[in-house]
Coordinates of C-alpha atoms and ligand atoms in Angstrom, one line a residue:
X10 CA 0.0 0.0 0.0
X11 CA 1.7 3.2 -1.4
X12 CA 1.5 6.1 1.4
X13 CA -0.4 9.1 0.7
X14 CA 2.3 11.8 1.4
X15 CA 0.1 14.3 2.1
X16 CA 1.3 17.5 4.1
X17 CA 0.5 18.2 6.8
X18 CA -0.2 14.8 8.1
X19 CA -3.9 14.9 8.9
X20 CA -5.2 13.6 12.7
X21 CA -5.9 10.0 11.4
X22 CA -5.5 8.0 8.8
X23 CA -6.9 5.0 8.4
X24 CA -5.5 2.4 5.0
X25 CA -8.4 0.0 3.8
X26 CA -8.1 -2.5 0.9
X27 CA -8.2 -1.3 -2.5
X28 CA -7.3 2.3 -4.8
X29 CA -10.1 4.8 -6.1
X30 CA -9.4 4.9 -9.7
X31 CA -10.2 6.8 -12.6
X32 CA -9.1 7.9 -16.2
X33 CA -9.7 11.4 -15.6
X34 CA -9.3 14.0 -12.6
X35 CA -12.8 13.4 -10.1
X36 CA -14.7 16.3 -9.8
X37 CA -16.8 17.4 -6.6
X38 CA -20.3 18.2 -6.3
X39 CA -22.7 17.5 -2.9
X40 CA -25.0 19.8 -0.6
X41 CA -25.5 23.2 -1.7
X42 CA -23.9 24.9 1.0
X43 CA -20.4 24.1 -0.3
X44 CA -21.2 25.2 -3.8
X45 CA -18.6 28.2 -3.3
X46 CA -15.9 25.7 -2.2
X47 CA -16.9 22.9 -5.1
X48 CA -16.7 25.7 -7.5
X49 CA -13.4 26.9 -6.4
X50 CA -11.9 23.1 -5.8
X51 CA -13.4 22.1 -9.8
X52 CA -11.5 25.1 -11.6
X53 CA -8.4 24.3 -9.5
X54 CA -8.5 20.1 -10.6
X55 CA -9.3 21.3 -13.9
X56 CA -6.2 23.5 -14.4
X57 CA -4.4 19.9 -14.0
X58 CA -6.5 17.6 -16.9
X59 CA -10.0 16.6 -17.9
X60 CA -12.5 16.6 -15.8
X61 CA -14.5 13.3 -15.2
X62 CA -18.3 13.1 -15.5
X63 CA -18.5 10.3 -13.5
X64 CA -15.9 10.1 -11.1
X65 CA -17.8 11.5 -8.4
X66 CA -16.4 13.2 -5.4
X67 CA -19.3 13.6 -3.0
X68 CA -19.9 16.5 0.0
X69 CA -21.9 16.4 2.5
X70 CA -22.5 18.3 5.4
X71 CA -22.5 16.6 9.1
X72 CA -22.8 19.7 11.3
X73 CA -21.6 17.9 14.1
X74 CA -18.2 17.9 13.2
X75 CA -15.4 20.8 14.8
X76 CA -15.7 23.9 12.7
X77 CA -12.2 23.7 10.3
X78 CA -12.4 19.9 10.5
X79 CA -13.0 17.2 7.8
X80 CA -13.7 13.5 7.0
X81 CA -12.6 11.6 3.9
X82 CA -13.5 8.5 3.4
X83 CA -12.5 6.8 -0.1
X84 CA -13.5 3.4 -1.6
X85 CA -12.8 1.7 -5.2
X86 CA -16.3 3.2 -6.0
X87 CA -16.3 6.5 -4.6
X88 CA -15.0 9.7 -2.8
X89 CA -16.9 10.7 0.4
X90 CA -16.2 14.1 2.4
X91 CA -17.9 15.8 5.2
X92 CA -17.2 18.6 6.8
X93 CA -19.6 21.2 8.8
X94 CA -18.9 24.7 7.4
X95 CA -17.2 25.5 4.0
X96 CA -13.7 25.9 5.9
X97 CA -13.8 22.2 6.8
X98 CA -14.9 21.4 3.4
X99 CA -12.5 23.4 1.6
X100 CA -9.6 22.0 3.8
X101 CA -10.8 18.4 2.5
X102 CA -10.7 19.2 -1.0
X103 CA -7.6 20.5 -0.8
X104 CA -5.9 17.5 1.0
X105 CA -7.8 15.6 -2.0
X106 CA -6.2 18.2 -4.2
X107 CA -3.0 17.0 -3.0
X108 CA -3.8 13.5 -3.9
X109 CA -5.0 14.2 -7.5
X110 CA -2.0 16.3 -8.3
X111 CA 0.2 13.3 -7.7
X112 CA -1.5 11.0 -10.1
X113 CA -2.7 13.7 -12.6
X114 CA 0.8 14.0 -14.6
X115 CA -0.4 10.6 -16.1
X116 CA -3.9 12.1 -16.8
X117 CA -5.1 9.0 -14.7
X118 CA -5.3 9.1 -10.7
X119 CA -5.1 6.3 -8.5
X120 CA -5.9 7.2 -4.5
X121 CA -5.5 4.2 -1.9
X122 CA -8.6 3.6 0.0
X123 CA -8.8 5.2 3.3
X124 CA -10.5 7.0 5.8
X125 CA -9.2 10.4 7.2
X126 CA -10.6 12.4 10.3
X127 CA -8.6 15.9 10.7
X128 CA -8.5 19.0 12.1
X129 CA -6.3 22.2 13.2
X130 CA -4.2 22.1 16.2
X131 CA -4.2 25.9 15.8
X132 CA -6.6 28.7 14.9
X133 CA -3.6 31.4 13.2
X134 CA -1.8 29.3 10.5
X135 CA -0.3 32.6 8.9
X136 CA 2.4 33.7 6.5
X137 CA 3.9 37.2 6.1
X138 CA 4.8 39.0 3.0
X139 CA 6.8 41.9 2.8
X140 CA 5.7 44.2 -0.3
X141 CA 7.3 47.2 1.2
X142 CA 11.3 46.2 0.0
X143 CA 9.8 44.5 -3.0
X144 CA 6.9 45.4 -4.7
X145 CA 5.2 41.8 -5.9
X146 CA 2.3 41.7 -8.5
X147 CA -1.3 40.9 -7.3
X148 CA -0.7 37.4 -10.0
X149 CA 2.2 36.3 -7.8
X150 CA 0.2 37.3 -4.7
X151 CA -2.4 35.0 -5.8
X152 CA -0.8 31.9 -7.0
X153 CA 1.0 32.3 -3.6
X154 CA -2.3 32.8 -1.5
X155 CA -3.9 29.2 -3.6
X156 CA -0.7 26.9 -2.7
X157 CA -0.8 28.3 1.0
X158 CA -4.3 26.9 0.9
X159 CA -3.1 23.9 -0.3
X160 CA -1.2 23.4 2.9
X161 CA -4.2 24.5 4.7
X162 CA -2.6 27.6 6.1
X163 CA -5.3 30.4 6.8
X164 CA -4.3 33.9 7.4
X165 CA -2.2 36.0 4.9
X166 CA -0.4 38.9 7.0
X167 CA 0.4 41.8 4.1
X168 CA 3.5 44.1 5.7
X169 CA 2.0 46.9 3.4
X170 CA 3.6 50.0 4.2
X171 CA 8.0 50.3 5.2
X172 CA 10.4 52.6 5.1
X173 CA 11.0 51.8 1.3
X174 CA 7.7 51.9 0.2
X175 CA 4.2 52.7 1.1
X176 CA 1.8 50.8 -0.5
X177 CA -1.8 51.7 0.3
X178 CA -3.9 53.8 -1.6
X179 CA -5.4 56.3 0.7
X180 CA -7.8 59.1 -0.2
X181 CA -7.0 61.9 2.2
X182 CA -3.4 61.5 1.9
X183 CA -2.9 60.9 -2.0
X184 CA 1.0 61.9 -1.8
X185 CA 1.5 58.3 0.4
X186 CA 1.1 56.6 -3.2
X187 CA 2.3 59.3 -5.2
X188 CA 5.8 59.5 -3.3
X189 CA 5.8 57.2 -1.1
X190 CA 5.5 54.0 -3.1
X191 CA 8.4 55.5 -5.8
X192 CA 5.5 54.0 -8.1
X193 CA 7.9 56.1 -11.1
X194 CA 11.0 54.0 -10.3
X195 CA 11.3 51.3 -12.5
X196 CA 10.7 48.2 -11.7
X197 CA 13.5 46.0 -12.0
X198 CA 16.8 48.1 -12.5
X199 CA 19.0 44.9 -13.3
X200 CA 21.9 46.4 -11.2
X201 CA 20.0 47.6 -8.5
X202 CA 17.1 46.0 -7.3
X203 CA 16.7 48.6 -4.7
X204 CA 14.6 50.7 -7.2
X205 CA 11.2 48.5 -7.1
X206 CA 7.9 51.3 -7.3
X207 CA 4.1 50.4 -7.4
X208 CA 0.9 50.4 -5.0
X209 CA -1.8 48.3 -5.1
X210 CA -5.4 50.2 -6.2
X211 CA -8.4 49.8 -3.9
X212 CA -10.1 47.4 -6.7
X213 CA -6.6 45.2 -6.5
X214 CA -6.9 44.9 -3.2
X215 CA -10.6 44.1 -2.7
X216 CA -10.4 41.5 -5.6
X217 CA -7.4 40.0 -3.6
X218 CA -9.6 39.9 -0.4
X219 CA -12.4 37.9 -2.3
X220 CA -9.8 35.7 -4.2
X221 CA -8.2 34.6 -0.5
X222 CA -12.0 34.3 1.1
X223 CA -12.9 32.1 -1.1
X224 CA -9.8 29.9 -0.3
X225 CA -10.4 30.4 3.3
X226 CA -7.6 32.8 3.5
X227 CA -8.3 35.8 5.7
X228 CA -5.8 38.6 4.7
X229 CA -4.6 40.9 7.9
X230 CA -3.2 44.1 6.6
X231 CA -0.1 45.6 8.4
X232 CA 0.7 49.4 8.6
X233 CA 3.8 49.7 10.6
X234 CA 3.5 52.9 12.9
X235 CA 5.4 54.9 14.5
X236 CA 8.5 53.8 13.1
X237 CA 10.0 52.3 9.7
X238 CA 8.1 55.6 8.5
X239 CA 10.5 57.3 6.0
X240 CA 7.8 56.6 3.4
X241 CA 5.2 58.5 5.2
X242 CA 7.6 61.6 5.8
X243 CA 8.9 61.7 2.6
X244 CA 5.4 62.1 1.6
X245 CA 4.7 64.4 4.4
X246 CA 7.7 65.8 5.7
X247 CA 5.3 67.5 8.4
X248 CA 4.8 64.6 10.5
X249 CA 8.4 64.3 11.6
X250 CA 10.2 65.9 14.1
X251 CA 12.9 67.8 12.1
X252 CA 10.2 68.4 9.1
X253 CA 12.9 66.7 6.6
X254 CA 13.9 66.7 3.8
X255 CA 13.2 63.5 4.1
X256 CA 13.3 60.3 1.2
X257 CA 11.8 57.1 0.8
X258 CA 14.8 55.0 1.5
X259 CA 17.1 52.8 -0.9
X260 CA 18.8 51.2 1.8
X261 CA 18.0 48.8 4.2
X262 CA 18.4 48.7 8.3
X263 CA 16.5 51.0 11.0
X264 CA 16.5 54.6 10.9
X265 CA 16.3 57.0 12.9
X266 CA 13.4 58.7 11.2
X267 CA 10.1 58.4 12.8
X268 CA 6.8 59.7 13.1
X269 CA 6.9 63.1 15.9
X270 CA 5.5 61.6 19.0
X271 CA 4.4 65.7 19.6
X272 CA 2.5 66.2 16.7
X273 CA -1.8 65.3 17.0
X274 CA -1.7 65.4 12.6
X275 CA -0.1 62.0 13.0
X276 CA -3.2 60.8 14.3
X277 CA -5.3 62.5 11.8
X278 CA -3.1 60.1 9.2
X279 CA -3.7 57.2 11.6
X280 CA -7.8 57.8 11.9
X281 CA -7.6 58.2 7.6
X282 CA -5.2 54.7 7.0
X283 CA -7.6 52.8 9.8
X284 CA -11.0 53.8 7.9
X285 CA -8.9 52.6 4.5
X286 CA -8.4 49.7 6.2
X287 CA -11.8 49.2 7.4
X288 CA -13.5 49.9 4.0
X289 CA -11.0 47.3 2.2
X290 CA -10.7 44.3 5.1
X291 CA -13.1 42.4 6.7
X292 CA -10.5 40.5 9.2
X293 CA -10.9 41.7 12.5
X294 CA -7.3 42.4 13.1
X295 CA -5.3 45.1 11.9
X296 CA -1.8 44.9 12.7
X297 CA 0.4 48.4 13.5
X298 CA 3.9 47.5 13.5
X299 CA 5.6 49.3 16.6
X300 CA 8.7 47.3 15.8
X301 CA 11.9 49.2 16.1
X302 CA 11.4 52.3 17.1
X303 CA 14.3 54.8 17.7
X304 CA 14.4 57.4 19.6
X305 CA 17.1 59.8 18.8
X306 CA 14.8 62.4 17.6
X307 CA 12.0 62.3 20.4
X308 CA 14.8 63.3 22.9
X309 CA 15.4 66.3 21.3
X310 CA 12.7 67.6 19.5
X311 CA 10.6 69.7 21.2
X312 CA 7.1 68.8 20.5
X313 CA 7.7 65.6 21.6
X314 CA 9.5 67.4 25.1
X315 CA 6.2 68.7 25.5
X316 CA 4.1 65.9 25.0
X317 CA 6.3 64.0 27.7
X318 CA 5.5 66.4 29.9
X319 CA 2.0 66.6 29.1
X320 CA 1.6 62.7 29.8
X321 CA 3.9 63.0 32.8
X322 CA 6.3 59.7 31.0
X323 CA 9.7 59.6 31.9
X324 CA 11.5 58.4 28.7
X325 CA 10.8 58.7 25.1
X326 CA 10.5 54.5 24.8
X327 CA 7.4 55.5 27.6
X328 CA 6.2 57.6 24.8
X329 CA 5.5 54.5 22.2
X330 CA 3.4 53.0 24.6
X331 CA 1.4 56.4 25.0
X332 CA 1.2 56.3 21.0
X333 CA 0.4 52.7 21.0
X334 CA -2.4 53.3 23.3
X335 CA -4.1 55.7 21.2
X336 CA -3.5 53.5 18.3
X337 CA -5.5 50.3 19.5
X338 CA -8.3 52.9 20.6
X339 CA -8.7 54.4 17.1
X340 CA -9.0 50.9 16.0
X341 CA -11.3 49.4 18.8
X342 CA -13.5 52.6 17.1
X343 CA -13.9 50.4 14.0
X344 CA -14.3 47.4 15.9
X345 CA -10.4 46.0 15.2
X346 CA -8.3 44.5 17.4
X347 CA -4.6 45.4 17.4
X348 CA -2.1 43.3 16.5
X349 CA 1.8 44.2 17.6
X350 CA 5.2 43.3 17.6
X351 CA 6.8 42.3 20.3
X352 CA 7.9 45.5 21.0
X353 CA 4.6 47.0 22.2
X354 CA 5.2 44.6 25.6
X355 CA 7.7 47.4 26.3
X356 CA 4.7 49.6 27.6
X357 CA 4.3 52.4 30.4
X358 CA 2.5 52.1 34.5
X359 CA 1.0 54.8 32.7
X360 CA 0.2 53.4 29.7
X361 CA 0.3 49.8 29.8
X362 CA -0.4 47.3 26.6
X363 CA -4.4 47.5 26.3
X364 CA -5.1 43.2 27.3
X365 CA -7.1 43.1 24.0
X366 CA -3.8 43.7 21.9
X367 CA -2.6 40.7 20.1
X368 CA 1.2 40.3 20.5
X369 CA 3.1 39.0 17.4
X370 CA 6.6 37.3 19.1
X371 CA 9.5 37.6 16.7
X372 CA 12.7 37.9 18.7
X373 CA 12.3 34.6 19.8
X374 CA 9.4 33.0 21.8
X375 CA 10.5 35.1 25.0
X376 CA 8.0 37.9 24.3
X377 CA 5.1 35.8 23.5
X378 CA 5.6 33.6 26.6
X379 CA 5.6 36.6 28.8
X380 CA 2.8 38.4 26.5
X381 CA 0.5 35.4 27.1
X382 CA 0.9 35.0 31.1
X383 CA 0.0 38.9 31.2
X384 CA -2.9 37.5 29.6
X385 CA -2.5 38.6 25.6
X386 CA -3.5 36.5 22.9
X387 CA 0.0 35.6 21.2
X388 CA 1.2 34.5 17.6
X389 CA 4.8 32.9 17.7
X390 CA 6.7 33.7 14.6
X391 CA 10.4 33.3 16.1
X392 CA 13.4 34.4 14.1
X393 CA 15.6 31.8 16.3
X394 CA 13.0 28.9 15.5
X395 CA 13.2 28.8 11.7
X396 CA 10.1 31.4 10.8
X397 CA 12.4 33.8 9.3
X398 CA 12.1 32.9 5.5
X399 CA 14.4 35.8 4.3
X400 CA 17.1 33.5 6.4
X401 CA 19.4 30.8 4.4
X402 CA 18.2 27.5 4.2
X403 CA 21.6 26.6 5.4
X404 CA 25.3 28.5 6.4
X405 CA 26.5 28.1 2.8
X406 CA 27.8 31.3 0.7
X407 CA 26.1 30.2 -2.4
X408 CA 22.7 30.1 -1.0
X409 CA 20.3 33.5 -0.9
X410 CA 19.1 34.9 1.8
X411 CA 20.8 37.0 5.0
X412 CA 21.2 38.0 8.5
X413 CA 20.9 34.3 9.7
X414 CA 19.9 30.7 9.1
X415 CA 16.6 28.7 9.2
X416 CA 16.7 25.4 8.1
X417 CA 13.6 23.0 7.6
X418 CA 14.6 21.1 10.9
X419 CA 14.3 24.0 13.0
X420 CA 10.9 25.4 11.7
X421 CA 9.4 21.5 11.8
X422 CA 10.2 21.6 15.7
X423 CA 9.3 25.2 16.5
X424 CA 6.5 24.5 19.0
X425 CA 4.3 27.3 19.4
X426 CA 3.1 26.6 22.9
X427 CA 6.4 26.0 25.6
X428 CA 5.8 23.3 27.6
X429 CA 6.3 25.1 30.7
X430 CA 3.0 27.1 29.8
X431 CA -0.2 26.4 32.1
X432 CA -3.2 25.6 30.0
X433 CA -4.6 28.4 30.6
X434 CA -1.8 30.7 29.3
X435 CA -1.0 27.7 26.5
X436 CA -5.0 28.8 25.5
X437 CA -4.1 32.1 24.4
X438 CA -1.4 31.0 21.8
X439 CA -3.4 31.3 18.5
X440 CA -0.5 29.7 16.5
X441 CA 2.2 30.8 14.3
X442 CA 3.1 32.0 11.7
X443 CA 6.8 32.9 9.1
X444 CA 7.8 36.1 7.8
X445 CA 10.0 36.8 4.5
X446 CA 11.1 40.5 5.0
X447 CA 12.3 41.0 1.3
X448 CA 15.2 43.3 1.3
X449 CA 17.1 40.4 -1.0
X450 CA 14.3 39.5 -2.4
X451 CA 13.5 41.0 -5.2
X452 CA 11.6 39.1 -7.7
X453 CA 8.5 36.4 -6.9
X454 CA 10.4 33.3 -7.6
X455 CA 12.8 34.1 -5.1
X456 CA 10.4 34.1 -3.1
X457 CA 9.1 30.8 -4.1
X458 CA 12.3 29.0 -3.6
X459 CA 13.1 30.7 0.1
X460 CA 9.4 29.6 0.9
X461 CA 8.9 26.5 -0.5
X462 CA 9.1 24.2 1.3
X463 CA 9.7 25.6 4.5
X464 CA 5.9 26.5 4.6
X465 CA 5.6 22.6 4.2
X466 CA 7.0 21.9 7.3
X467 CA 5.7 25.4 9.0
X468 CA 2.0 24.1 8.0
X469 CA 2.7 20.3 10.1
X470 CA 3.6 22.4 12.7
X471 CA 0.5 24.5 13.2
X472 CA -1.7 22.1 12.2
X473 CA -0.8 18.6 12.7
X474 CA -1.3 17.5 16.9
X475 CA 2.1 16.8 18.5
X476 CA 1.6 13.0 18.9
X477 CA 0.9 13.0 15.0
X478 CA 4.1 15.1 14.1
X479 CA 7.1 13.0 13.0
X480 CA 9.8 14.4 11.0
X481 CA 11.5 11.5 9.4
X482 CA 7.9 11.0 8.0
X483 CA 8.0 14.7 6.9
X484 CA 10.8 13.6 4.9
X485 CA 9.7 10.7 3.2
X486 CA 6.6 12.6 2.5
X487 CA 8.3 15.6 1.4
X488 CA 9.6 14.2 -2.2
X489 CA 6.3 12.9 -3.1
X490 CA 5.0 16.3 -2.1
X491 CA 7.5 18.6 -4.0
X492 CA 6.1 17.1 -7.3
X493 CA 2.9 18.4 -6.4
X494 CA 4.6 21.9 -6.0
X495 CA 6.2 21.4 -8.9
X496 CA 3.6 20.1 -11.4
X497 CA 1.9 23.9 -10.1
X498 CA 5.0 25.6 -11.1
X499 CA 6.3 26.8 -7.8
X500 CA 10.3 27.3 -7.3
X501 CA 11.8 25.2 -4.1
X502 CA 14.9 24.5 -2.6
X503 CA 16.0 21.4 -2.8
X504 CA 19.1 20.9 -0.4
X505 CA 19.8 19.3 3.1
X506 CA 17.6 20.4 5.8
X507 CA 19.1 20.6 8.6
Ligands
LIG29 ZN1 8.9 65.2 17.7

């Protein structure tokens, strides 16, 4: 009996006698309340051969099964699939999808019988892309956004705004796009790939929304505030402290340029970006950066002087937490919680961390451990844990990628709940999610090769149960898999993992 290979590893699996078998690729049909998700599943098996009439794949809804979970059970006559909401159904059709693209280069497909039972270990199964350093096309964006949802992962965190690039059409502040997002440079400069302009339009954006819905993606938008803001000022030199000149930077690392902590007008800009956001998103989360922040400028100006003063804070860092504060309230307004680096934990007695922000821990799992015993819910994304994508895949010159090294090993075994954790506090971990911060990368199949298939092994980790996780399984799994990725045309990285 051949394996199935499928990733990640569902809950169960159960091998019976006997393959489902058929000339052409099965298509699905069943109860009407998954037509959105047969639709979406037929086009996607149809991209990869004919179609069969016959060969019948058959949904049904059981609504006493866990929200995002789904049953498969497959015999020589017939595919069988229930699931209670459109999630769990679309997650089944995808791990079906998986099956059929195996088989398909033949134009036949051949499925041993079995019986699956799965479901999420976690509710945030997320992926960061950075558009601010690289500009990537909304085609790229959704062919990535489809073969995350082949892996079952469901939230697509956008980092739309940097110092290098702002890029958010906003109606009150038109010079963001005009300036900000260098939408004149050209795009690829073959001997610097610094030079990379472009925003996306509102109809872009909401057509992207739609596209991910419908494969159970939720897309959380990030506008990074106050720091990593030389965008913004360039646009509006106003809203800094110094009033400029200011430019939307070609180079990468922090700087020292941030929004003034003194001047109200930056929260006129935040109260204009949050109602964009509103109009365009229906996730409930809005993320707002807060990631390094320096503070070279708020000890001297003196607007920001006088706003410490005002707020009776003691240092400028106090001051972020002031800001921050404002922040989540402007967004509580349109009924958004925050979402923050780990950064924001560095609050004020004053001023401390509203509970209701979400904490994002990136340098390492130390500020999500302590975010969730103060009671926060908390997504792990650590850099030292393999999450960082823009990382090698190994120390080896020849290989892209910078500032440090995540190999497949390390984000297979990054466990998003410590084990030291209560229950309680191991409750408020949603999950986790990778980043790739794209200073290096500058062109989508880059990006392809320094994500797949570390989002393979990311997407066992958040989904697949402990007990089920095995990684010398991954591996034998993983060739059979990488075929898939590569009969849909996705770059990967095919070296040693560890
Ligand atoms: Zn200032």
């Amino acid at each position: 009996m051949s394996e199935l290979n499928l990733i990640p590893q569902p809950v169960s699996i159960h091998y019976k006698d006997g393959y489902f078998q058929c000339a052409e690729c099965p298509s699905a049909n069943g109860d009407t309340v998954f037509k959105n998700e047969i639709a979406v599943f037929n086009e996607q098996i149809a991209a990869l051969g004919r179609l069969s009439a016959s060969a019948l794949i058959e949904c049904r809804q059981d609504t006493g099964l866990a929200p995002e979970a789904y049953r498969l059970s497959i015999t020589p006559q017939k595919i069988a699939l229930t699931a209670a909401t459109g999630t769990g159904a679309y997650h089944g059709l995808q791990s079906l999808r998986q099956l059929i693209l195996l088989g398909a280069d033949t134009g036949a497909v051949s499925i041993p019988c079995v019986d699956i039972d799965d479901a999420p270990r976690f509710l945030w199964r997320g992926f960061m892309l950075d558009t601010s350093r690289y500009f990537y096309s909304i085609d790229f964006t959704k062919k990535l956004i489809d073969t995350l949802s082949l892996h079952h992962i469901n939230r697509f965190h956008w980092h739309l705004t940097d110092d290098q690039g702002w890029r958010l059409p906003v109606k009150e502040y038109p010079l963001l796009t005009e300036i900000g997002s260098r939408k004149l440079s050209v795009r690829h400069q073959p001997r610097d790939a610094r030079y990379i302009g472009g925003f996306y339009t509102e109809d872009e954006i909401r057509d992207l929304v739609a596209y991910a819905a419908t494969r159970h993606i939720e897309i959380v938008p990030e506008v990074d505030l106050p720091g990593h803001a030389n965008a913004i000022l360039a646009a509006y030199p106003g809203l800094g402290c110094s009033g400029g000149p200011y430019r939307v930077e070609d180079r990468f690392g922090i700087f020292e340029e941030v929004l003034c902590a003194g001047n109200d007008d930056i929260f006129d800009l935040g109260d204009a970006v949050f109602n964009t956001l509103a109009s365009l998103f229906p996730s409930k989360y809005v993320h707002i950066g807060g990631d390094e922040v320096l503070y070279n400028h708020w000890q001297k100006c003196p607007k920001c002087q006088r706003r410490l003063a005002e707020t009776s804070l003691k240092s400028p860092r106090e001051l972020q937490s002031w800001i921050t504060v404002q922040l989540v309230q402007m967004l509580a307004k349109h009924g958004k919680i925050a979402i923050g680096w780990d950064e924001v934990l560095e609050d004020s007695p004053q001023y401390p961390l509203p509970k209701e922000v979400v904490v994002m821990s990136w340098r390492g799992t130390k500020g999500g451990i302590e975010a969730s015993r103060l009671g926060h819910d908390v997504i792990m994304t650590p850099n030292s844990e393999g999450c960082y994508f823009d990382y090698k895949y190994r120390k080896d010159p020849e290989e892209p990628g910078q500032l440090g090294v995540s190999t497949i090993h390390q984000v297979y075994h990054m466990n998003p709940v410590n084990p030291d954790m209560p229950a309680d506090v191991a409750a408020r971990v949603l999950g986790g999610q990778a980043n790739l911060w794209s200073e290096l990368i500058y062109a989508g199949k880059i990006a392809e090769y320094m994500i797949f298939p570390r989002l393979c092994a990311l997407a066992e980790t958040v989904w697949t149960p402990s007990a089920a996780k095995d990684f010398d399984s991954f591996t034998r799994r993983l060739p059979a898999h990488q075929q898939r990725l590569e009969r849909l045309g996705v770059l990967q990285y095919r070296g040693p993992m560890y």
